[in-house]
PDB file of C-alpha atoms and ligand atoms in Angstrom:
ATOM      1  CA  UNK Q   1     150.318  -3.758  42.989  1.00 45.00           C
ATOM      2  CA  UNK Q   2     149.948  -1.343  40.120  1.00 42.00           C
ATOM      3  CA  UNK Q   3     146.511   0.440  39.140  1.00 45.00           C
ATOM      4  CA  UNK Q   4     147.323   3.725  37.610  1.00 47.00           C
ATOM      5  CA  UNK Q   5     147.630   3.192  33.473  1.00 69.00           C
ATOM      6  CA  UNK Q   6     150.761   4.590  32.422  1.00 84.00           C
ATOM      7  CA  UNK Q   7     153.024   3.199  35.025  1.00 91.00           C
ATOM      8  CA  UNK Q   8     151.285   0.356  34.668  1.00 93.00           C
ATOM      9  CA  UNK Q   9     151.885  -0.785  31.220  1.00 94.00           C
ATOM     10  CA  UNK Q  10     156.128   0.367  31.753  1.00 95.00           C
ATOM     11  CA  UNK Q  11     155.698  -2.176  34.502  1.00 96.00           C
ATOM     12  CA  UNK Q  12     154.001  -4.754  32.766  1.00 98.00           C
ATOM     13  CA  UNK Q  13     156.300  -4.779  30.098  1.00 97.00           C
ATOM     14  CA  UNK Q  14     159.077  -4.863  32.451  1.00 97.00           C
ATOM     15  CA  UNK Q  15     157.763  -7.541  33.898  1.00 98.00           C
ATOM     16  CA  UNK Q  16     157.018  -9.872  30.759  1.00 98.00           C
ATOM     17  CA  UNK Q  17     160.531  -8.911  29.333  1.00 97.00           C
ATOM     18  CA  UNK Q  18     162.272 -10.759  32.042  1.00 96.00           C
ATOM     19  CA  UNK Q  19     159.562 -13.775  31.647  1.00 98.00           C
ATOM     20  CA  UNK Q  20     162.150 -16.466  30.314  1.00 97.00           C
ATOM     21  CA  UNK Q  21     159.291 -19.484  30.977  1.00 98.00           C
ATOM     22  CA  UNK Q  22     156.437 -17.182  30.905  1.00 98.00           C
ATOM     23  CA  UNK Q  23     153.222 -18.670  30.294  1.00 98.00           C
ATOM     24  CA  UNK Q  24     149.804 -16.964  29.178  1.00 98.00           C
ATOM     25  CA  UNK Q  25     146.208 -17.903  31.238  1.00 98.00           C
ATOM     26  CA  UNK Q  26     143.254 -16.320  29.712  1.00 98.00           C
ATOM     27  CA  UNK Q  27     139.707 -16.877  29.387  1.00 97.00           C
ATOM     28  CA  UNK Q  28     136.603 -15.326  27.732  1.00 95.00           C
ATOM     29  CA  UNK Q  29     137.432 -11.856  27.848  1.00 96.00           C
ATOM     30  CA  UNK Q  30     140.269 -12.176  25.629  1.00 98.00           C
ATOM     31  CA  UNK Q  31     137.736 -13.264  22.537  1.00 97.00           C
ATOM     32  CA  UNK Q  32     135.099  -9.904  23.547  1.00 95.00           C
ATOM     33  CA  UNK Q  33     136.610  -7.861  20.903  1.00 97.00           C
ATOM     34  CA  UNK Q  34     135.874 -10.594  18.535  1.00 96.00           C
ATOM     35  CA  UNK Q  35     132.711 -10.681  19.131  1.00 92.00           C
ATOM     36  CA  UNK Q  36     132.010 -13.714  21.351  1.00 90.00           C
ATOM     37  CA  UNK Q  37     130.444 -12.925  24.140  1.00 81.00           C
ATOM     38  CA  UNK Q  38     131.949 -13.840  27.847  1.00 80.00           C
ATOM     39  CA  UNK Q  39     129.892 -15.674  30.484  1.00 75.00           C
ATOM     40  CA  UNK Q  40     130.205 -13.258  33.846  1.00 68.00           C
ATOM     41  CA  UNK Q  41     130.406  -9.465  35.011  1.00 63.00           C
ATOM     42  CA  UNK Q  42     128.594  -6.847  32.816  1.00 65.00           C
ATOM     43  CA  UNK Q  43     126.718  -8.202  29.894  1.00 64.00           C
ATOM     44  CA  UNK Q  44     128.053 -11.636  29.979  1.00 62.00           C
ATOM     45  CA  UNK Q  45     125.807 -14.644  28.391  1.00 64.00           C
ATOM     46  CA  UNK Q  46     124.617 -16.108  32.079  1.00 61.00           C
ATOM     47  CA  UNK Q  47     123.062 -12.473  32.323  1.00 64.00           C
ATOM     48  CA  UNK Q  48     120.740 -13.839  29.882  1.00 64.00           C
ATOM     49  CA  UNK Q  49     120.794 -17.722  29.635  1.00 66.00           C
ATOM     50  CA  UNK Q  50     120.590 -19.981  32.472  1.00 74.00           C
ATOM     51  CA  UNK Q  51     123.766 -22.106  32.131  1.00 68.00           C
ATOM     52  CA  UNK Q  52     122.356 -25.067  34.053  1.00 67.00           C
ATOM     53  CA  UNK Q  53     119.439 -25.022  30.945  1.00 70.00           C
ATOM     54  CA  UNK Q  54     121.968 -24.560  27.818  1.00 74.00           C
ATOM     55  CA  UNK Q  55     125.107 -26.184  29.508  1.00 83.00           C
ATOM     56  CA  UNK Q  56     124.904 -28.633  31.780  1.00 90.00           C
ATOM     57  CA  UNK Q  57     125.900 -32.261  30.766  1.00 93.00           C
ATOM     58  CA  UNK Q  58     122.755 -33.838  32.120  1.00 92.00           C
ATOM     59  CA  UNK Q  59     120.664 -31.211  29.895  1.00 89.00           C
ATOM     60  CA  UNK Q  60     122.298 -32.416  27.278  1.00 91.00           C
ATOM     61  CA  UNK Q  61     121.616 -36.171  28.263  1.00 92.00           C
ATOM     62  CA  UNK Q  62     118.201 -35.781  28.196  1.00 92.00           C
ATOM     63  CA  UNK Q  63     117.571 -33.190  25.563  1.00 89.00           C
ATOM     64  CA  UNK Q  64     120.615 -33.065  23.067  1.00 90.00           C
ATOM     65  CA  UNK Q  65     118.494 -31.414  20.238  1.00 89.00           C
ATOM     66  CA  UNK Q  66     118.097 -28.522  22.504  1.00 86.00           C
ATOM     67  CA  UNK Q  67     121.745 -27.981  22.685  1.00 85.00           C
ATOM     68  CA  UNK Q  68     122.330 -28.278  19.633  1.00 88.00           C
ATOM     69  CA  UNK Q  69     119.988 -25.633  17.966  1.00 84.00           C
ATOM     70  CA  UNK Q  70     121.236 -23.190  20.513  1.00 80.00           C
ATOM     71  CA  UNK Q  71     124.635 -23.826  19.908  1.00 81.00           C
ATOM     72  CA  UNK Q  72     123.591 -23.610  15.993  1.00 79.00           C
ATOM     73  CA  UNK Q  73     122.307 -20.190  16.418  1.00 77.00           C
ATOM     74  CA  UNK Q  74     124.886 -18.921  19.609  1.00 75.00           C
ATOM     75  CA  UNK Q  75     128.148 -19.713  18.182  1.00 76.00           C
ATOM     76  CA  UNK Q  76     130.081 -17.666  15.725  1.00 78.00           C
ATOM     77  CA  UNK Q  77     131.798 -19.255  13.426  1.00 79.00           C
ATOM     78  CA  UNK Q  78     133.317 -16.196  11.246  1.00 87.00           C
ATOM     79  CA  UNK Q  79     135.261 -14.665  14.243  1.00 94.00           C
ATOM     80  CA  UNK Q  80     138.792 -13.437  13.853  1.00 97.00           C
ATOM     81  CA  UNK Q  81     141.274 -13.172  16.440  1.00 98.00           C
ATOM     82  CA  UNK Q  82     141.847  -9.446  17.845  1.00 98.00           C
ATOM     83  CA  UNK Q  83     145.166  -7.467  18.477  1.00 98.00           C
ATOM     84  CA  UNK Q  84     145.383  -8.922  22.143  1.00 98.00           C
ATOM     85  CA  UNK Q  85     145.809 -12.659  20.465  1.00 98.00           C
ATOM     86  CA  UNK Q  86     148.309 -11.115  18.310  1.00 98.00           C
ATOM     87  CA  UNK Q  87     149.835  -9.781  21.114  1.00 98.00           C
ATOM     88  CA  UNK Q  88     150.418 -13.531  22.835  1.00 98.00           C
ATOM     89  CA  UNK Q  89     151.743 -14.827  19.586  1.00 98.00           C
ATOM     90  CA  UNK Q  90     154.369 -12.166  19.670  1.00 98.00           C
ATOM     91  CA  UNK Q  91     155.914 -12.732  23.403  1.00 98.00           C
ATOM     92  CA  UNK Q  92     155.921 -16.501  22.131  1.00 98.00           C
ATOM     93  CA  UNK Q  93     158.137 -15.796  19.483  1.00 97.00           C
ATOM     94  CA  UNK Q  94     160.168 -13.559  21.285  1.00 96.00           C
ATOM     95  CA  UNK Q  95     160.715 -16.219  23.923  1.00 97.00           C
ATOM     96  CA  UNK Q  96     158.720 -14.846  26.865  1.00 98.00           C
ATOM     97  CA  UNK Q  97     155.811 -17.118  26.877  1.00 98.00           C
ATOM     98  CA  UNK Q  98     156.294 -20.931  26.590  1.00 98.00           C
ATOM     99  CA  UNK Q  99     152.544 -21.501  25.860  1.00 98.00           C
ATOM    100  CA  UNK Q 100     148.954 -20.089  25.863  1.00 98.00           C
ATOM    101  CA  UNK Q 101     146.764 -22.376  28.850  1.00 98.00           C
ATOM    102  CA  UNK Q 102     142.961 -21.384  27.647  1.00 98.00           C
ATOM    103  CA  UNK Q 103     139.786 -21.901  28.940  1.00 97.00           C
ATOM    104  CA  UNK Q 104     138.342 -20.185  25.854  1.00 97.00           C
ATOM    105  CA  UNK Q 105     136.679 -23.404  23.197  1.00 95.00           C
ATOM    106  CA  UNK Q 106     137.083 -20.566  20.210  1.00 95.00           C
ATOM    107  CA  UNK Q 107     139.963 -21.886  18.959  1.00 96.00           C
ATOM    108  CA  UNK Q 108     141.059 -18.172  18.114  1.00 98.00           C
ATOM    109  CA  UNK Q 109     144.542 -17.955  19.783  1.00 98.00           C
ATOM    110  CA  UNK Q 110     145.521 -21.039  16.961  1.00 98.00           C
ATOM    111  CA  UNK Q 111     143.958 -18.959  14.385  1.00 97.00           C
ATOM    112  CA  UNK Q 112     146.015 -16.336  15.464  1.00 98.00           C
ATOM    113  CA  UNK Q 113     149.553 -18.102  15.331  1.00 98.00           C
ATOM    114  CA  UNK Q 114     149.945 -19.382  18.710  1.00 98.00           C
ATOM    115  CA  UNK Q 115     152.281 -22.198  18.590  1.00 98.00           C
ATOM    116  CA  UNK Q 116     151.378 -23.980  21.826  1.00 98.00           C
ATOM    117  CA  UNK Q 117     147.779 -24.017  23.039  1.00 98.00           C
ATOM    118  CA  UNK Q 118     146.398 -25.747  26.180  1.00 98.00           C
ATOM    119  CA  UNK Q 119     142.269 -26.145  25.988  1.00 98.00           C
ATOM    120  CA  UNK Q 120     141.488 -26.809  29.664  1.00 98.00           C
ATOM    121  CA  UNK Q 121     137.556 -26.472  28.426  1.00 97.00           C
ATOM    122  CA  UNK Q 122     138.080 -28.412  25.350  1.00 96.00           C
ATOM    123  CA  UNK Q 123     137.107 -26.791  21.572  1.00 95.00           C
ATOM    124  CA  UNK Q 124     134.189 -25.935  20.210  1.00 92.00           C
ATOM    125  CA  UNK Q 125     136.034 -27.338  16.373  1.00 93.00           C
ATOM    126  CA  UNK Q 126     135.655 -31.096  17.419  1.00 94.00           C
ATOM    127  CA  UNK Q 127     133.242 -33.233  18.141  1.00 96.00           C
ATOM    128  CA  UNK Q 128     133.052 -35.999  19.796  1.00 96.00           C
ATOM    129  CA  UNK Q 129     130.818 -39.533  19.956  1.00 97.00           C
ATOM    130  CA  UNK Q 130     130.109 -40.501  23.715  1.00 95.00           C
ATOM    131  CA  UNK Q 131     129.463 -44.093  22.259  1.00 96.00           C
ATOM    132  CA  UNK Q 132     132.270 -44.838  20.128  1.00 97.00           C
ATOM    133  CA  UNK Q 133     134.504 -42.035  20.731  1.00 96.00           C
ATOM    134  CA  UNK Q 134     135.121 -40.933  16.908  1.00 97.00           C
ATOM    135  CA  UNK Q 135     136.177 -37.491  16.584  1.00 96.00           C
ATOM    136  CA  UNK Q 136     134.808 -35.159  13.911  1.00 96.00           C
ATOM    137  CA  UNK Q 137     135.368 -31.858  12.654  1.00 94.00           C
ATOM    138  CA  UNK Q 138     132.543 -29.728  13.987  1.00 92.00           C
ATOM    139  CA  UNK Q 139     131.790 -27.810  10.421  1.00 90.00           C
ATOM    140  CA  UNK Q 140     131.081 -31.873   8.744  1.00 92.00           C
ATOM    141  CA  UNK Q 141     128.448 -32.181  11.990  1.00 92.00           C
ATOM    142  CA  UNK Q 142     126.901 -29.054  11.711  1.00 89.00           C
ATOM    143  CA  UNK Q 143     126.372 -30.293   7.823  1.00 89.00           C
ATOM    144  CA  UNK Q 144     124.167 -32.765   9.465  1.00 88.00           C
ATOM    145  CA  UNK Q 145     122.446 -31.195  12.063  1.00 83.00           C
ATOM    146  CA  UNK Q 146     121.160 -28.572   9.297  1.00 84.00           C
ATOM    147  CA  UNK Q 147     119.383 -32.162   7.670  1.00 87.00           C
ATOM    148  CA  UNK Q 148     118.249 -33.330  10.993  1.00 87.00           C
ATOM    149  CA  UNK Q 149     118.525 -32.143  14.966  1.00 89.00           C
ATOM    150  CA  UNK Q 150     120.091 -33.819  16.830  1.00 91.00           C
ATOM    151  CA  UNK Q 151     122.347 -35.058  14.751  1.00 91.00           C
ATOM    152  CA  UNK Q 152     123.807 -39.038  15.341  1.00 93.00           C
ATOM    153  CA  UNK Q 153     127.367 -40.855  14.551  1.00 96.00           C
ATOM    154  CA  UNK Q 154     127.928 -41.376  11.372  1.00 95.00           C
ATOM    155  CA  UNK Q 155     130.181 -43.964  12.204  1.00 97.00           C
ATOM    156  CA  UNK Q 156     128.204 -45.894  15.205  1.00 97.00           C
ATOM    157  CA  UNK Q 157     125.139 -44.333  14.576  1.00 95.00           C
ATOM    158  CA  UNK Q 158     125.068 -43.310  18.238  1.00 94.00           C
ATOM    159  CA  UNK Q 159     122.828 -40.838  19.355  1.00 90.00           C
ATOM    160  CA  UNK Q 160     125.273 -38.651  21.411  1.00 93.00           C
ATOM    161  CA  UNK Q 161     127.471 -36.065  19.508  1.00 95.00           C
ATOM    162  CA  UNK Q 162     128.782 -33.953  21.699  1.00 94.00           C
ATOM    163  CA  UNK Q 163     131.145 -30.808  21.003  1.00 92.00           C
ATOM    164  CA  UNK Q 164     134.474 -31.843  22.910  1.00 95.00           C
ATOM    165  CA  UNK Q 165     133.730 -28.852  24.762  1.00 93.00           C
ATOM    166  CA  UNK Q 166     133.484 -29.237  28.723  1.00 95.00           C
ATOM    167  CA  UNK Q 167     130.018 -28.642  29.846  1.00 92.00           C
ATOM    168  CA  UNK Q 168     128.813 -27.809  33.347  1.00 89.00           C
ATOM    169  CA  UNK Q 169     128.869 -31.319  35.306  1.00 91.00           C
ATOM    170  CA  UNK Q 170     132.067 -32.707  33.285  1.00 93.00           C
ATOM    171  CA  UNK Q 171     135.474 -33.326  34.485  1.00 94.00           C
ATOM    172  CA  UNK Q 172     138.244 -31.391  32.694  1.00 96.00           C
ATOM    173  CA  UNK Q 173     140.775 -33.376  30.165  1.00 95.00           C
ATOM    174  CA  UNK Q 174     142.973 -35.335  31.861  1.00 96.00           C
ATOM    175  CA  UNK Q 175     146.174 -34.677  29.264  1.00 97.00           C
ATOM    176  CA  UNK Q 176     145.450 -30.492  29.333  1.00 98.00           C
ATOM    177  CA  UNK Q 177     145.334 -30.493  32.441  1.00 98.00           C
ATOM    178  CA  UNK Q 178     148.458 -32.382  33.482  1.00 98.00           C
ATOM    179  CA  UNK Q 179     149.812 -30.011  30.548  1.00 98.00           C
ATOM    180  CA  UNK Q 180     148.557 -26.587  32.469  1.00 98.00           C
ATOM    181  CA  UNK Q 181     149.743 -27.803  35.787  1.00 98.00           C
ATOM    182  CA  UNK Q 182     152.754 -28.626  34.853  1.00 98.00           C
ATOM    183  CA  UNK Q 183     153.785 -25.171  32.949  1.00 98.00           C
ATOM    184  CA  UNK Q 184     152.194 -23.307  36.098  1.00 98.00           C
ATOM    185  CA  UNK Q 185     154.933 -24.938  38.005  1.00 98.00           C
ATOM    186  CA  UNK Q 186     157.761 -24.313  35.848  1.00 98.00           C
ATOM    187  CA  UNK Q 187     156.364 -20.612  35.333  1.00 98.00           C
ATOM    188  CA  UNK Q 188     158.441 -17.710  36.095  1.00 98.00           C
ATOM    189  CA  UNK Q 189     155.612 -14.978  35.264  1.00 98.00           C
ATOM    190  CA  UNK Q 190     152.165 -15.668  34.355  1.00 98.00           C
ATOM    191  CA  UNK Q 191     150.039 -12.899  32.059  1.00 98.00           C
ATOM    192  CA  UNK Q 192     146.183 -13.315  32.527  1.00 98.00           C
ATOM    193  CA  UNK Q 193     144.273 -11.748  30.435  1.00 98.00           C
ATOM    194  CA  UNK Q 194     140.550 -11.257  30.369  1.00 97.00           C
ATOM    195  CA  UNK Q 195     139.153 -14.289  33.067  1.00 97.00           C
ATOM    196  CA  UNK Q 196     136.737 -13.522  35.971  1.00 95.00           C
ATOM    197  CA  UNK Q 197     139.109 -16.180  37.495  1.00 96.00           C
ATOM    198  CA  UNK Q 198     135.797 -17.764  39.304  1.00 92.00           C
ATOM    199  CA  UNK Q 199     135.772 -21.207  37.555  1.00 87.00           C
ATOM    200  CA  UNK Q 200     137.745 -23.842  38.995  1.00 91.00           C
ATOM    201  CA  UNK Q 201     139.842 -26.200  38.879  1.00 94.00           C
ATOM    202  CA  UNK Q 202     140.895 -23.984  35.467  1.00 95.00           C
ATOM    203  CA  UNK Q 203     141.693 -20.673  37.846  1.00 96.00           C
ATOM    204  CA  UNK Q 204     143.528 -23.078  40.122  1.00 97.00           C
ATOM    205  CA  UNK Q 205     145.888 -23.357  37.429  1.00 98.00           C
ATOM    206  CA  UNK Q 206     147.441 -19.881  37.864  1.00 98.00           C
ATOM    207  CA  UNK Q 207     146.878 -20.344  41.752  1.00 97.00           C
ATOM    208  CA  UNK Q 208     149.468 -23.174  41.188  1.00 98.00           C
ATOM    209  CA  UNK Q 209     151.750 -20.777  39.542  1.00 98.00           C
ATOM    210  CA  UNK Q 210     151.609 -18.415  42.531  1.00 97.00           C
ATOM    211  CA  UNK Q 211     152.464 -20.830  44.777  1.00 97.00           C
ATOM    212  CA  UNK Q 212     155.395 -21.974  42.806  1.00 98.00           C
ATOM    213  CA  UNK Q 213     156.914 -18.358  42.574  1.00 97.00           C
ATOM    214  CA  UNK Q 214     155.931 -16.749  39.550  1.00 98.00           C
ATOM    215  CA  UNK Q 215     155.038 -13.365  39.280  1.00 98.00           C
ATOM    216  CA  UNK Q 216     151.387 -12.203  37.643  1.00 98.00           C
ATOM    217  CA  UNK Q 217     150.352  -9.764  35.509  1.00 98.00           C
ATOM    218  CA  UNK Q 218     146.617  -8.845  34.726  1.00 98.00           C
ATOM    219  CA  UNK Q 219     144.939  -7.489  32.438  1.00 98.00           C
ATOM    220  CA  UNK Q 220     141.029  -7.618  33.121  1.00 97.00           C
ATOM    221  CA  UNK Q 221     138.082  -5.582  32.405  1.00 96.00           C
ATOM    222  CA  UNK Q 222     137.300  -6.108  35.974  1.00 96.00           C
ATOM    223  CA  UNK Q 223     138.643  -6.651  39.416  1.00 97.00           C
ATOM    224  CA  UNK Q 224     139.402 -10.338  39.563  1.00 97.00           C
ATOM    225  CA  UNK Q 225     140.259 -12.389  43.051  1.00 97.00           C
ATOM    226  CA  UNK Q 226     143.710 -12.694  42.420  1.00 97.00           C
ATOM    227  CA  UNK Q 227     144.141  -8.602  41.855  1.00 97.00           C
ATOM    228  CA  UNK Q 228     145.521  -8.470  45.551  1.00 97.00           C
ATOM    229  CA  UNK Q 229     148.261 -11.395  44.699  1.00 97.00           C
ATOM    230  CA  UNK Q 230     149.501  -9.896  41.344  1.00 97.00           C
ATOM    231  CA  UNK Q 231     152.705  -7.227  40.535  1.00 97.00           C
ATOM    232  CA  UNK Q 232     150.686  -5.610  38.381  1.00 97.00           C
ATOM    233  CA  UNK Q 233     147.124  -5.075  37.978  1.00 97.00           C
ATOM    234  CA  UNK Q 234     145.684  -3.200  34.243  1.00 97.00           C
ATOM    235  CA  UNK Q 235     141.896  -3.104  34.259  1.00 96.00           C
ATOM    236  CA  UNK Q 236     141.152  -1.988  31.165  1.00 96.00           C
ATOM    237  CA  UNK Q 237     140.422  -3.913  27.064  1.00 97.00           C
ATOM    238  CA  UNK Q 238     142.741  -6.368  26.268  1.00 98.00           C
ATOM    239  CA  UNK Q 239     142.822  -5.827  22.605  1.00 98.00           C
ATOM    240  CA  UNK Q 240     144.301  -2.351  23.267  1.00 97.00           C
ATOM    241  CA  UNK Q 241     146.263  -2.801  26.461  1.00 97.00           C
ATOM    242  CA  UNK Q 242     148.269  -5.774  24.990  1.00 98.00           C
ATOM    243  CA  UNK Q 243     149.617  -3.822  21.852  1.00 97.00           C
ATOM    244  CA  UNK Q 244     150.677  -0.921  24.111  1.00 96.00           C
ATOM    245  CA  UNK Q 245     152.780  -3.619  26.389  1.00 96.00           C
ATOM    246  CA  UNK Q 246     154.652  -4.536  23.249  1.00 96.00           C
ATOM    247  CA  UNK Q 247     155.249  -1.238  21.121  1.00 93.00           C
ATOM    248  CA  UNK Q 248     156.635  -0.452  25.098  1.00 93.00           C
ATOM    249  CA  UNK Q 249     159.204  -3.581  24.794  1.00 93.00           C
ATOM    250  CA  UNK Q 250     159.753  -3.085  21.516  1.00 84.00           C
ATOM    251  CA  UNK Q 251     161.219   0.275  22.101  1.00 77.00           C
ATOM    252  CA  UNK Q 252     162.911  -0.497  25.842  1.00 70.00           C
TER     253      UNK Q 252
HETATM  254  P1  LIG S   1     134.244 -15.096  32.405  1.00 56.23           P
HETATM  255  O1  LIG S   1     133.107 -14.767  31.486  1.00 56.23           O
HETATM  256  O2  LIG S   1     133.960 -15.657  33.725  1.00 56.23           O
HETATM  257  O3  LIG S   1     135.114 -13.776  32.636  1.00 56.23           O
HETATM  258  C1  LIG S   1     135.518 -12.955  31.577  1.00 56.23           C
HETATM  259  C2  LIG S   1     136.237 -11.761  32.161  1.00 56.23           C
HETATM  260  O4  LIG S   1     136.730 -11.004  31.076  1.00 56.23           O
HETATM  261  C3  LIG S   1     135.339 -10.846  32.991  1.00 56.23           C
HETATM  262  O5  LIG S   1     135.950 -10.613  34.252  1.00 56.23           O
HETATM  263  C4  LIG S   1     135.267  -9.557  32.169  1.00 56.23           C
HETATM  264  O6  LIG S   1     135.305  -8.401  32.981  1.00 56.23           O
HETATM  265  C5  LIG S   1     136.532  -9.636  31.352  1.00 56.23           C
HETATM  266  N1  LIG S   1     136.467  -8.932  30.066  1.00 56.23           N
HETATM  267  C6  LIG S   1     135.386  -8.676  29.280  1.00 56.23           C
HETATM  268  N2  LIG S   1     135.746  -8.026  28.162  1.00 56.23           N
HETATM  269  C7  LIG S   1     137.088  -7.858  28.233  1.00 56.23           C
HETATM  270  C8  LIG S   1     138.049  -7.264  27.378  1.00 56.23           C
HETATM  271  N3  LIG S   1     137.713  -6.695  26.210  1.00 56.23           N
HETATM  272  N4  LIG S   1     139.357  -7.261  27.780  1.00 56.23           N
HETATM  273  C9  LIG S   1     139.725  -7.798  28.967  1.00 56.23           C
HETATM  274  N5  LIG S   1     138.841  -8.389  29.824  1.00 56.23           N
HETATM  275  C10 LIG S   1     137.550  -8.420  29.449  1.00 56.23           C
HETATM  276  O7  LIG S   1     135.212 -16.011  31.567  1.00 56.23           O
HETATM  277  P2  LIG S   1     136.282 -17.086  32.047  1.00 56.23           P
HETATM  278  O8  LIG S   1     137.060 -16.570  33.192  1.00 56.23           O
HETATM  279  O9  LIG S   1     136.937 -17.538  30.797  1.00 56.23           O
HETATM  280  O10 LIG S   1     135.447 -18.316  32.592  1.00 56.23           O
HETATM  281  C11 LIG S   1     134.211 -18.673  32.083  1.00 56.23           C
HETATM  282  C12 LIG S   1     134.050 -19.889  31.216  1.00 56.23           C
HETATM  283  O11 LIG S   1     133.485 -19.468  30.009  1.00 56.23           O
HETATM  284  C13 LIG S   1     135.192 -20.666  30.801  1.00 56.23           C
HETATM  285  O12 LIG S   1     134.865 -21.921  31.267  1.00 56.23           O
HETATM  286  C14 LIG S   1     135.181 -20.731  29.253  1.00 56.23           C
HETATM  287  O13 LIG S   1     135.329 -22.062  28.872  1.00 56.23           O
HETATM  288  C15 LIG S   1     133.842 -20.286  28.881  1.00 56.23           C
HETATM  289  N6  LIG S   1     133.618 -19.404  27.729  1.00 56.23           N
HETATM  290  C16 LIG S   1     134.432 -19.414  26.621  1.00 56.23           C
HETATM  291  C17 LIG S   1     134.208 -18.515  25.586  1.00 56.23           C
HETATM  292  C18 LIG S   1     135.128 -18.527  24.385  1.00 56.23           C
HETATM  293  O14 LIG S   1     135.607 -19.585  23.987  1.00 56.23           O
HETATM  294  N7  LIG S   1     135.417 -17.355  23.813  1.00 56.23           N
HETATM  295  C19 LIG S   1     133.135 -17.604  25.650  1.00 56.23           C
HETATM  296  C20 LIG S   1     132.303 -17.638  26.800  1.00 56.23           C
HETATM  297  C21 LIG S   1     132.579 -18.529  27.832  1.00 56.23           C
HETATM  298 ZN1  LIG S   2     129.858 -43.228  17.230  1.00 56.23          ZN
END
């Protein structure tokens, strides 16, 4: 394992340059330097908000208008992707990662050009009805919920309208999850960037990876779990580690 900076990045982009089925796991971090804030370590959101109160699918059972005004005044919808994004489309398109497997709902790392995207936590863009199971673009909902909280189906008139987004108490998708496991198996190096890798089964994914043989890189803010299991370890900003990695492979 790798800590100090410099030889750290040389490795790193060593590492991803021989990735021929490389795949990318990230998580909140990644988004910070957009703006959206991430859930644990040093100011994250459950520093201030009690998950179990804002995001837990029996809270929003009982008390969906409650939800929904806090997700009306939480979630940005104006963010851009960062240089760390940028960065993932890159090593796509020069053939060293096969897809991005996110837990982040954002939907930043499409805005950004990624080509394949895996939502293990579902997106914060759709919406969903738990009666009738229509799906609707989240800006023509929000439209509605500005006229009247919580808002219902307008094609069952259901009362449940729930971002597609996995809360606390759900089960993951079925199909993005089959989709993550099975790239974590075929994986010959997996890049993590900016996950406390604390929330399972979505850090299980590159746990599966490990165990299949590929080699890890991280790049975290913080020590993660996995730091011990990885080649190489960068704790430092995504959004300005990542570019370094490829002006290094660029000129190797
Ligand atoms: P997390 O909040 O548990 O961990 C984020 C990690 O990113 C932390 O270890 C932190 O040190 C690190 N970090 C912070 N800023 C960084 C930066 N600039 N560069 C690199 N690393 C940085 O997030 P998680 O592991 O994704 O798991 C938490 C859950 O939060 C997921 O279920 C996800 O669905 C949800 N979530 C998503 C978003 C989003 O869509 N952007 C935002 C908040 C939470
Ligand atoms: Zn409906």
């Amino acid at each position: 394992m790798t800590t100090a900076t410099g030889a750290a990045t040389a490795e790193l982009a060593a590492l991803l340059g021989r990735a021929r089925a490389g795949m990318a796991f990230t998580g909140a971090g990644i988004s910070v330097e957009s703006g959206i804030p991430h859930f644990r370590g040093e100011g994250g959101l459950w520093t201030k908000f009690d998950p179990y109160k804002v995001a837990h699918i029996d809270t929003f059972l009982k008390e969906p208008a409650q939800y929904w005004t806090y997700s009306l005044n939480h979630r940005r919808t104006d963010a851009e992707p960062n240089p760390a994004h940028v960065a993932l489309v890159d090593l796509e398109r020069r053939g060293h990662l096969r897809a991005v497997v996110t837990q982040n709902t954002d939907g930043l790392h499409q805005k950004a050009g990624s080509g394949r995207v895996v939502e293990l936590h579902g997106s914060s863009h759709a919406v969903v009805c738990l009666d009738c199971e229509t799906r609707f673009p989240r800006a023509e909902i929000d439209r509605l919920n500005r006229e009247h909280c919580p808002p219902s189906c307008p094609a069952c008139g259901g009362r449940f309208l729930k971002p597609t987004v996995v809360l606390f108490g759900e089960g993951l998708p079925v199909e993005a999850l089959r989709d993550a496991q099975s790239l974590a198996m075929a994986a010959d190096v997996v890049l993590i960037v900016g996950s406390s890798l604390q929330v399972y089964p979505a850090a299980g994914i590159p746990r599966l990876a490990l165990e299949h043989g590929a080699e890890v890189g991280i790049v975290n803010a913080e020590p993660t779990p996995f730091d011990d299991r990885a080649t190489v370890v960068i704790h430092g900003k995504a959004g300005e580690i990542l570019p370094q990695i490829l002006s290094r492979m660029a000129s190797a």
